[in-house]
Amino acid sequence: MGIPDFLLNLRKKIGNDLLVLPSAGVTLFNETGRILLVQHADRDIWTLPGGIVEPGESPADAALREVWEETGLLVELTSVFGVFGGMDLVATYPNGDRAAYVMTAFRGNIVGGKMRSDGDEISEVRFFSAAELLAVT
């Protein structure tokens, strides 16, 4: 989906300055215990499926929306896994925009849909074992 309109409008006013942005994601495991990650096309990194919480949206609703948009999967949320922030979640994008994310990560189960990447923001969707995960991080 790209950058939400509210963020584009804000960036017109403040430029590339660092923003603290709420985000939400979901930890999803398959039947063999492998975790689902998505590869971001613009930064060539693997992360949990998820993204920005838009104005008026709850973190849970944002997590469900983002997983659907990025992976084509329908999920149910089962619990909060944790809330994360800090230097590991500070990003500088190719256009110079800087963001510090505070992420609410949920646990969830896949209940439907067909796994695919969105072909825009996400270039690949894949399950990883613990050993494979170490190789991409």
JSON list of C-alpha atoms in Angstrom, two decimals, residues 1-3 23-25 36-52 66-67 69-71 89 91 93-94 101 103 117-126 128 136:
[
{"chain": "A", "resi": 1, "resn": "MET", "atom": "CA", "xyz": [0.00, 0.00, 0.00]},
{"chain": "A", "resi": 2, "resn": "GLY", "atom": "CA", "xyz": [2.91, 2.37, 0.52]},
{"chain": "A", "resi": 3, "resn": "ILE", "atom": "CA", "xyz": [2.90, 5.52, 2.61]},
{"chain": "A", "resi": 23, "resn": "SER", "atom": "CA", "xyz": [3.13, 0.19, 14.43]},
{"chain": "A", "resi": 24, "resn": "ALA", "atom": "CA", "xyz": [1.73, -3.30, 14.81]},
{"chain": "A", "resi": 25, "resn": "GLY", "atom": "CA", "xyz": [2.74, -6.73, 13.60]},
{"chain": "A", "resi": 36, "resn": "LEU", "atom": "CA", "xyz": [6.38, -16.12, 8.84]},
{"chain": "A", "resi": 37, "resn": "LEU", "atom": "CA", "xyz": [8.45, -13.14, 7.69]},
{"chain": "A", "resi": 38, "resn": "VAL", "atom": "CA", "xyz": [8.07, -10.64, 4.86]},
{"chain": "A", "resi": 39, "resn": "GLN", "atom": "CA", "xyz": [10.87, -9.09, 2.80]},
{"chain": "A", "resi": 40, "resn": "HIS", "atom": "CA", "xyz": [10.52, -5.34, 2.28]},
{"chain": "A", "resi": 41, "resn": "ALA", "atom": "CA", "xyz": [11.32, -4.40, -1.31]},
{"chain": "A", "resi": 42, "resn": "ASP", "atom": "CA", "xyz": [12.70, -0.92, -0.58]},
{"chain": "A", "resi": 43, "resn": "ARG", "atom": "CA", "xyz": [15.15, -1.89, 2.18]},
{"chain": "A", "resi": 44, "resn": "ASP", "atom": "CA", "xyz": [15.81, -5.59, 1.50]},
{"chain": "A", "resi": 45, "resn": "ILE", "atom": "CA", "xyz": [15.09, -6.60, 5.11]},
{"chain": "A", "resi": 46, "resn": "TRP", "atom": "CA", "xyz": [12.99, -9.40, 6.59]},
{"chain": "A", "resi": 47, "resn": "THR", "atom": "CA", "xyz": [10.45, -8.51, 9.31]},
{"chain": "A", "resi": 48, "resn": "LEU", "atom": "CA", "xyz": [7.19, -9.64, 10.83]},
{"chain": "A", "resi": 49, "resn": "PRO", "atom": "CA", "xyz": [4.21, -8.72, 8.67]},
{"chain": "A", "resi": 50, "resn": "GLY", "atom": "CA", "xyz": [2.88, -5.42, 9.96]},
{"chain": "A", "resi": 51, "resn": "GLY", "atom": "CA", "xyz": [3.02, -1.68, 9.61]},
{"chain": "A", "resi": 52, "resn": "ILE", "atom": "CA", "xyz": [1.87, 1.74, 10.73]},
{"chain": "A", "resi": 66, "resn": "GLU", "atom": "CA", "xyz": [-1.35, -5.08, 7.45]},
{"chain": "A", "resi": 67, "resn": "VAL", "atom": "CA", "xyz": [-1.06, -8.87, 7.48]},
{"chain": "A", "resi": 69, "resn": "GLU", "atom": "CA", "xyz": [-2.36, -6.38, 2.68]},
{"chain": "A", "resi": 70, "resn": "GLU", "atom": "CA", "xyz": [1.18, -7.74, 2.81]},
{"chain": "A", "resi": 71, "resn": "THR", "atom": "CA", "xyz": [0.57, -11.50, 2.78]},
{"chain": "A", "resi": 89, "resn": "LEU", "atom": "CA", "xyz": [13.46, 0.00, 15.25]},
{"chain": "A", "resi": 91, "resn": "ALA", "atom": "CA", "xyz": [14.76, 3.33, 10.06]},
{"chain": "A", "resi": 93, "resn": "TYR", "atom": "CA", "xyz": [14.45, 5.24, 4.06]},
{"chain": "A", "resi": 94, "resn": "PRO", "atom": "CA", "xyz": [16.03, 5.75, 0.61]},
{"chain": "A", "resi": 101, "resn": "TYR", "atom": "CA", "xyz": [8.79, 2.73, 15.38]},
{"chain": "A", "resi": 103, "resn": "MET", "atom": "CA", "xyz": [5.67, -1.81, 17.68]},
{"chain": "A", "resi": 117, "resn": "SER", "atom": "CA", "xyz": [3.35, -10.93, -1.46]},
{"chain": "A", "resi": 118, "resn": "ASP", "atom": "CA", "xyz": [1.61, -7.67, -2.30]},
{"chain": "A", "resi": 119, "resn": "GLY", "atom": "CA", "xyz": [4.04, -7.15, -5.22]},
{"chain": "A", "resi": 120, "resn": "ASP", "atom": "CA", "xyz": [4.72, -3.55, -4.19]},
{"chain": "A", "resi": 121, "resn": "GLU", "atom": "CA", "xyz": [5.93, -3.00, -0.64]},
{"chain": "A", "resi": 122, "resn": "ILE", "atom": "CA", "xyz": [6.65, -6.69, -0.01]},
{"chain": "A", "resi": 123, "resn": "SER", "atom": "CA", "xyz": [8.78, -8.70, -2.43]},
{"chain": "A", "resi": 124, "resn": "GLU", "atom": "CA", "xyz": [8.58, -12.11, -0.72]},
{"chain": "A", "resi": 125, "resn": "VAL", "atom": "CA", "xyz": [6.64, -13.93, 2.03]},
{"chain": "A", "resi": 126, "resn": "ARG", "atom": "CA", "xyz": [8.21, -17.03, 3.55]},
{"chain": "A", "resi": 128, "resn": "PHE", "atom": "CA", "xyz": [11.69, -19.65, 8.34]},
{"chain": "A", "resi": 136, "resn": "VAL", "atom": "CA", "xyz": [18.93, -13.71, 7.13]}
]
